[in-house]
């Protein structure tokens, strides 16, 4: 079943079709929210809250447009509203590092390599978090969400040329910041 068919069924109130849609996008939605709030539990809650809002306004969706573009706009607003309400600072980078306790049991794991990878991840995320808001958002949408320039332009309601120039600037800044540390 195509996304358009699923969306048409959703518009008719088909909860099963909506469940399919949620399953298709829940992981991508979670990581998008995580990019805003830097907190795993809140990211999960907010991505689910955004899906609820989508269901409540599903009759407004245009089945001929990409679902995720529409969903992301809703998710972004949910996350920004949550951030306005919260006075908490983002949690430290350490929450982004994947940790598998089984690796400790495996004597073949090279601990120094794991530490190097974690340090590189931290370096990259620190550099991303130092970008200005517009550049960071465009970079995350392009590199982590695989949205096209056109889709990013629609989501952010800005010209495609602006998207391209901000992405270029973000990549250049990242290359500079990360390059300094790798020398």
PDB file of C-alpha atoms in Angstrom:
ATOM      1  CA  UNK A   1       0.000   0.000   0.000  1.00  0.00           C
ATOM      2  CA  UNK A   2       1.420   3.397  -0.976  1.00  0.00           C
ATOM      3  CA  UNK A   3       1.696   6.338   1.403  1.00  0.00           C
ATOM      4  CA  UNK A   4      -1.025   8.140  -0.575  1.00  0.00           C
ATOM      5  CA  UNK A   5      -3.400   5.192  -0.116  1.00  0.00           C
ATOM      6  CA  UNK A   6      -2.627   5.055   3.603  1.00  0.00           C
ATOM      7  CA  UNK A   7      -3.281   8.796   3.941  1.00  0.00           C
ATOM      8  CA  UNK A   8      -6.582   8.517   2.060  1.00  0.00           C
ATOM      9  CA  UNK A   9      -7.671   5.744   4.425  1.00  0.00           C
ATOM     10  CA  UNK A  10      -6.572   7.835   7.415  1.00  0.00           C
ATOM     11  CA  UNK A  11      -8.659  10.779   6.178  1.00  0.00           C
ATOM     12  CA  UNK A  12     -11.672   8.450   6.277  1.00  0.00           C
ATOM     13  CA  UNK A  13     -10.971   7.697   9.946  1.00  0.00           C
ATOM     14  CA  UNK A  14      -9.238   4.329   9.480  1.00  0.00           C
ATOM     15  CA  UNK A  15      -7.288   3.841  12.717  1.00  0.00           C
ATOM     16  CA  UNK A  16      -5.532   0.743  11.387  1.00  0.00           C
ATOM     17  CA  UNK A  17      -4.127   2.776   8.476  1.00  0.00           C
ATOM     18  CA  UNK A  18      -2.992   5.433  10.938  1.00  0.00           C
ATOM     19  CA  UNK A  19      -1.232   2.709  12.945  1.00  0.00           C
ATOM     20  CA  UNK A  20       0.634   1.726   9.782  1.00  0.00           C
ATOM     21  CA  UNK A  21       1.623   5.354   9.269  1.00  0.00           C
ATOM     22  CA  UNK A  22       2.858   5.677  12.851  1.00  0.00           C
ATOM     23  CA  UNK A  23       4.914   2.490  12.508  1.00  0.00           C
ATOM     24  CA  UNK A  24       6.470   3.781   9.299  1.00  0.00           C
ATOM     25  CA  UNK A  25       7.589   7.055  10.857  1.00  0.00           C
ATOM     26  CA  UNK A  26       7.906   6.552  14.622  1.00  0.00           C
ATOM     27  CA  UNK A  27      11.686   6.054  14.636  1.00  0.00           C
ATOM     28  CA  UNK A  28      12.307   9.041  12.381  1.00  0.00           C
ATOM     29  CA  UNK A  29       9.882  11.094  14.486  1.00  0.00           C
ATOM     30  CA  UNK A  30      11.651  10.135  17.706  1.00  0.00           C
ATOM     31  CA  UNK A  31      15.075  11.145  16.401  1.00  0.00           C
ATOM     32  CA  UNK A  32      13.674  14.399  15.044  1.00  0.00           C
ATOM     33  CA  UNK A  33      12.268  15.242  18.482  1.00  0.00           C
ATOM     34  CA  UNK A  34      15.532  14.189  20.113  1.00  0.00           C
ATOM     35  CA  UNK A  35      17.301  16.756  17.960  1.00  0.00           C
ATOM     36  CA  UNK A  36      15.186  19.448  19.601  1.00  0.00           C
ATOM     37  CA  UNK A  37      14.989  18.396  23.244  1.00  0.00           C
ATOM     38  CA  UNK A  38      18.118  16.258  23.819  1.00  0.00           C
ATOM     39  CA  UNK A  39      16.195  14.062  26.248  1.00  0.00           C
ATOM     40  CA  UNK A  40      15.179  10.536  25.282  1.00  0.00           C
ATOM     41  CA  UNK A  41      12.016  10.316  27.387  1.00  0.00           C
ATOM     42  CA  UNK A  42      10.768  13.756  26.372  1.00  0.00           C
ATOM     43  CA  UNK A  43      11.569  13.037  22.720  1.00  0.00           C
ATOM     44  CA  UNK A  44       9.429   9.905  22.863  1.00  0.00           C
ATOM     45  CA  UNK A  45       6.573  11.735  24.593  1.00  0.00           C
ATOM     46  CA  UNK A  46       6.700  14.679  22.199  1.00  0.00           C
ATOM     47  CA  UNK A  47       6.842  12.534  19.071  1.00  0.00           C
ATOM     48  CA  UNK A  48       3.769  10.663  20.337  1.00  0.00           C
ATOM     49  CA  UNK A  49       2.021  13.932  21.199  1.00  0.00           C
ATOM     50  CA  UNK A  50       2.671  15.120  17.647  1.00  0.00           C
ATOM     51  CA  UNK A  51       1.124  11.912  16.259  1.00  0.00           C
ATOM     52  CA  UNK A  52      -1.969  12.567  18.404  1.00  0.00           C
ATOM     53  CA  UNK A  53      -2.205  16.088  16.958  1.00  0.00           C
ATOM     54  CA  UNK A  54      -1.821  14.642  13.461  1.00  0.00           C
ATOM     55  CA  UNK A  55      -4.703  12.238  14.098  1.00  0.00           C
ATOM     56  CA  UNK A  56      -6.851  15.084  15.421  1.00  0.00           C
ATOM     57  CA  UNK A  57      -6.311  17.059  12.220  1.00  0.00           C
ATOM     58  CA  UNK A  58      -5.869  14.192   9.751  1.00  0.00           C
ATOM     59  CA  UNK A  59      -8.768  15.370   7.603  1.00  0.00           C
ATOM     60  CA  UNK A  60      -6.707  18.459   6.663  1.00  0.00           C
ATOM     61  CA  UNK A  61      -3.822  16.502   5.145  1.00  0.00           C
ATOM     62  CA  UNK A  62      -3.181  16.568   1.419  1.00  0.00           C
ATOM     63  CA  UNK A  63      -2.535  12.911   0.463  1.00  0.00           C
ATOM     64  CA  UNK A  64      -0.504  14.012  -2.560  1.00  0.00           C
ATOM     65  CA  UNK A  65       2.156  15.670  -0.382  1.00  0.00           C
ATOM     66  CA  UNK A  66       4.785  13.912   1.685  1.00  0.00           C
ATOM     67  CA  UNK A  67       3.421  12.980   5.110  1.00  0.00           C
ATOM     68  CA  UNK A  68       6.675  13.544   6.979  1.00  0.00           C
ATOM     69  CA  UNK A  69       6.939  17.136   5.795  1.00  0.00           C
ATOM     70  CA  UNK A  70       3.536  17.869   7.329  1.00  0.00           C
ATOM     71  CA  UNK A  71       4.249  15.787  10.435  1.00  0.00           C
ATOM     72  CA  UNK A  72       7.608  17.475  11.003  1.00  0.00           C
ATOM     73  CA  UNK A  73       5.977  20.911  11.050  1.00  0.00           C
ATOM     74  CA  UNK A  74       3.601  19.721  13.775  1.00  0.00           C
ATOM     75  CA  UNK A  75       6.412  17.993  15.687  1.00  0.00           C
ATOM     76  CA  UNK A  76       8.588  21.093  15.524  1.00  0.00           C
ATOM     77  CA  UNK A  77       5.793  23.224  17.011  1.00  0.00           C
ATOM     78  CA  UNK A  78       5.131  20.655  19.756  1.00  0.00           C
ATOM     79  CA  UNK A  79       8.842  20.551  20.643  1.00  0.00           C
ATOM     80  CA  UNK A  80       9.280  24.323  20.589  1.00  0.00           C
ATOM     81  CA  UNK A  81       6.212  24.775  22.797  1.00  0.00           C
ATOM     82  CA  UNK A  82       7.610  22.208  25.212  1.00  0.00           C
ATOM     83  CA  UNK A  83      10.992  23.937  25.279  1.00  0.00           C
ATOM     84  CA  UNK A  84       9.306  27.249  26.052  1.00  0.00           C
ATOM     85  CA  UNK A  85       7.528  25.645  29.011  1.00  0.00           C
ATOM     86  CA  UNK A  86      10.615  23.927  30.368  1.00  0.00           C
ATOM     87  CA  UNK A  87      13.327  25.815  32.148  1.00  0.00           C
ATOM     88  CA  UNK A  88      15.579  22.755  32.223  1.00  0.00           C
ATOM     89  CA  UNK A  89      18.827  22.881  30.309  1.00  0.00           C
ATOM     90  CA  UNK A  90      19.419  20.159  27.723  1.00  0.00           C
ATOM     91  CA  UNK A  91      20.890  17.026  29.186  1.00  0.00           C
ATOM     92  CA  UNK A  92      24.561  16.313  28.613  1.00  0.00           C
ATOM     93  CA  UNK A  93      25.884  14.702  25.478  1.00  0.00           C
ATOM     94  CA  UNK A  94      26.581  11.472  27.364  1.00  0.00           C
ATOM     95  CA  UNK A  95      22.948  10.467  26.868  1.00  0.00           C
ATOM     96  CA  UNK A  96      23.529  10.286  23.119  1.00  0.00           C
ATOM     97  CA  UNK A  97      26.307   7.730  23.422  1.00  0.00           C
ATOM     98  CA  UNK A  98      25.040   4.238  22.775  1.00  0.00           C
ATOM     99  CA  UNK A  99      26.141   1.824  25.454  1.00  0.00           C
ATOM    100  CA  UNK A 100      25.874  -1.928  25.131  1.00  0.00           C
ATOM    101  CA  UNK A 101      26.733  -3.793  28.355  1.00  0.00           C
ATOM    102  CA  UNK A 102      27.442  -6.917  26.279  1.00  0.00           C
ATOM    103  CA  UNK A 103      30.493  -5.178  24.809  1.00  0.00           C
ATOM    104  CA  UNK A 104      32.157  -5.185  28.223  1.00  0.00           C
ATOM    105  CA  UNK A 105      31.803  -8.960  28.434  1.00  0.00           C
ATOM    106  CA  UNK A 106      33.415  -9.378  25.012  1.00  0.00           C
ATOM    107  CA  UNK A 107      37.169  -9.395  25.542  1.00  0.00           C
ATOM    108  CA  UNK A 108      37.764  -8.765  21.840  1.00  0.00           C
ATOM    109  CA  UNK A 109      36.328  -5.250  22.040  1.00  0.00           C
ATOM    110  CA  UNK A 110      39.051  -2.638  21.745  1.00  0.00           C
ATOM    111  CA  UNK A 111      38.202  -0.189  24.531  1.00  0.00           C
ATOM    112  CA  UNK A 112      40.428   2.544  23.129  1.00  0.00           C
ATOM    113  CA  UNK A 113      38.612   2.361  19.756  1.00  0.00           C
ATOM    114  CA  UNK A 114      35.257   2.620  21.532  1.00  0.00           C
ATOM    115  CA  UNK A 115      36.475   5.648  23.470  1.00  0.00           C
ATOM    116  CA  UNK A 116      37.785   7.262  20.276  1.00  0.00           C
ATOM    117  CA  UNK A 117      34.398   6.729  18.586  1.00  0.00           C
ATOM    118  CA  UNK A 118      32.560   8.184  21.578  1.00  0.00           C
ATOM    119  CA  UNK A 119      34.904  11.177  21.635  1.00  0.00           C
ATOM    120  CA  UNK A 120      34.341  11.730  17.916  1.00  0.00           C
ATOM    121  CA  UNK A 121      30.546  11.518  18.388  1.00  0.00           C
ATOM    122  CA  UNK A 122      30.783  14.028  21.220  1.00  0.00           C
ATOM    123  CA  UNK A 123      32.964  16.319  19.124  1.00  0.00           C
ATOM    124  CA  UNK A 124      30.483  16.202  16.242  1.00  0.00           C
ATOM    125  CA  UNK A 125      27.416  16.798  18.446  1.00  0.00           C
ATOM    126  CA  UNK A 126      29.148  19.616  20.300  1.00  0.00           C
ATOM    127  CA  UNK A 127      29.979  21.260  16.972  1.00  0.00           C
ATOM    128  CA  UNK A 128      26.400  20.783  15.718  1.00  0.00           C
ATOM    129  CA  UNK A 129      24.990  22.298  18.904  1.00  0.00           C
ATOM    130  CA  UNK A 130      27.181  25.391  18.436  1.00  0.00           C
ATOM    131  CA  UNK A 131      25.671  26.134  15.020  1.00  0.00           C
ATOM    132  CA  UNK A 132      23.071  28.873  14.884  1.00  0.00           C
ATOM    133  CA  UNK A 133      19.462  27.690  15.130  1.00  0.00           C
ATOM    134  CA  UNK A 134      18.697  27.922  11.402  1.00  0.00           C
ATOM    135  CA  UNK A 135      21.842  26.132  10.256  1.00  0.00           C
ATOM    136  CA  UNK A 136      21.462  23.402  12.873  1.00  0.00           C
ATOM    137  CA  UNK A 137      17.865  22.695  11.929  1.00  0.00           C
ATOM    138  CA  UNK A 138      18.622  22.506   8.209  1.00  0.00           C
ATOM    139  CA  UNK A 139      21.667  20.295   8.790  1.00  0.00           C
ATOM    140  CA  UNK A 140      19.674  17.881  10.968  1.00  0.00           C
ATOM    141  CA  UNK A 141      16.827  17.711   8.455  1.00  0.00           C
ATOM    142  CA  UNK A 142      19.178  17.052   5.547  1.00  0.00           C
ATOM    143  CA  UNK A 143      21.773  14.761   7.117  1.00  0.00           C
ATOM    144  CA  UNK A 144      19.771  12.912   9.761  1.00  0.00           C
ATOM    145  CA  UNK A 145      16.257  12.965   8.308  1.00  0.00           C
ATOM    146  CA  UNK A 146      17.261  12.668   4.629  1.00  0.00           C
ATOM    147  CA  UNK A 147      14.824  15.361   3.548  1.00  0.00           C
ATOM    148  CA  UNK A 148      15.358  16.874   0.116  1.00  0.00           C
ATOM    149  CA  UNK A 149      16.051  20.583  -0.341  1.00  0.00           C
ATOM    150  CA  UNK A 150      12.463  20.997  -1.542  1.00  0.00           C
ATOM    151  CA  UNK A 151      11.046  19.208   1.518  1.00  0.00           C
ATOM    152  CA  UNK A 152      13.201  21.282   3.881  1.00  0.00           C
ATOM    153  CA  UNK A 153      12.061  24.411   2.072  1.00  0.00           C
ATOM    154  CA  UNK A 154       8.414  23.394   2.609  1.00  0.00           C
ATOM    155  CA  UNK A 155       8.915  22.460   6.270  1.00  0.00           C
ATOM    156  CA  UNK A 156      10.718  25.687   7.132  1.00  0.00           C
ATOM    157  CA  UNK A 157       8.726  27.871   4.764  1.00  0.00           C
ATOM    158  CA  UNK A 158      11.821  29.446   3.231  1.00  0.00           C
ATOM    159  CA  UNK A 159      13.252  29.535  -0.301  1.00  0.00           C
ATOM    160  CA  UNK A 160      15.232  26.535  -1.518  1.00  0.00           C
ATOM    161  CA  UNK A 161      18.234  28.770  -2.205  1.00  0.00           C
ATOM    162  CA  UNK A 162      18.247  29.828   1.447  1.00  0.00           C
ATOM    163  CA  UNK A 163      18.170  26.176   2.496  1.00  0.00           C
ATOM    164  CA  UNK A 164      21.140  25.406   0.250  1.00  0.00           C
ATOM    165  CA  UNK A 165      23.217  28.376   1.416  1.00  0.00           C
ATOM    166  CA  UNK A 166      22.528  27.695   5.110  1.00  0.00           C
ATOM    167  CA  UNK A 167      23.418  24.036   4.647  1.00  0.00           C
ATOM    168  CA  UNK A 168      26.649  25.005   2.894  1.00  0.00           C
ATOM    169  CA  UNK A 169      27.486  27.394   5.711  1.00  0.00           C
ATOM    170  CA  UNK A 170      26.674  24.772   8.377  1.00  0.00           C
ATOM    171  CA  UNK A 171      28.860  22.147   6.703  1.00  0.00           C
ATOM    172  CA  UNK A 172      31.713  24.622   6.308  1.00  0.00           C
ATOM    173  CA  UNK A 173      31.480  25.609   9.989  1.00  0.00           C
ATOM    174  CA  UNK A 174      31.383  21.956  11.090  1.00  0.00           C
ATOM    175  CA  UNK A 175      34.354  21.075   8.925  1.00  0.00           C
ATOM    176  CA  UNK A 176      36.286  23.944  10.455  1.00  0.00           C
ATOM    177  CA  UNK A 177      35.366  23.124  14.076  1.00  0.00           C
ATOM    178  CA  UNK A 178      35.924  19.387  13.752  1.00  0.00           C
ATOM    179  CA  UNK A 179      39.074  19.828  11.673  1.00  0.00           C
ATOM    180  CA  UNK A 180      40.673  21.922  14.426  1.00  0.00           C
ATOM    181  CA  UNK A 181      40.361  19.028  16.871  1.00  0.00           C
ATOM    182  CA  UNK A 182      41.487  16.285  14.518  1.00  0.00           C
ATOM    183  CA  UNK A 183      44.838  17.904  13.672  1.00  0.00           C
TER     184      UNK A 183
END
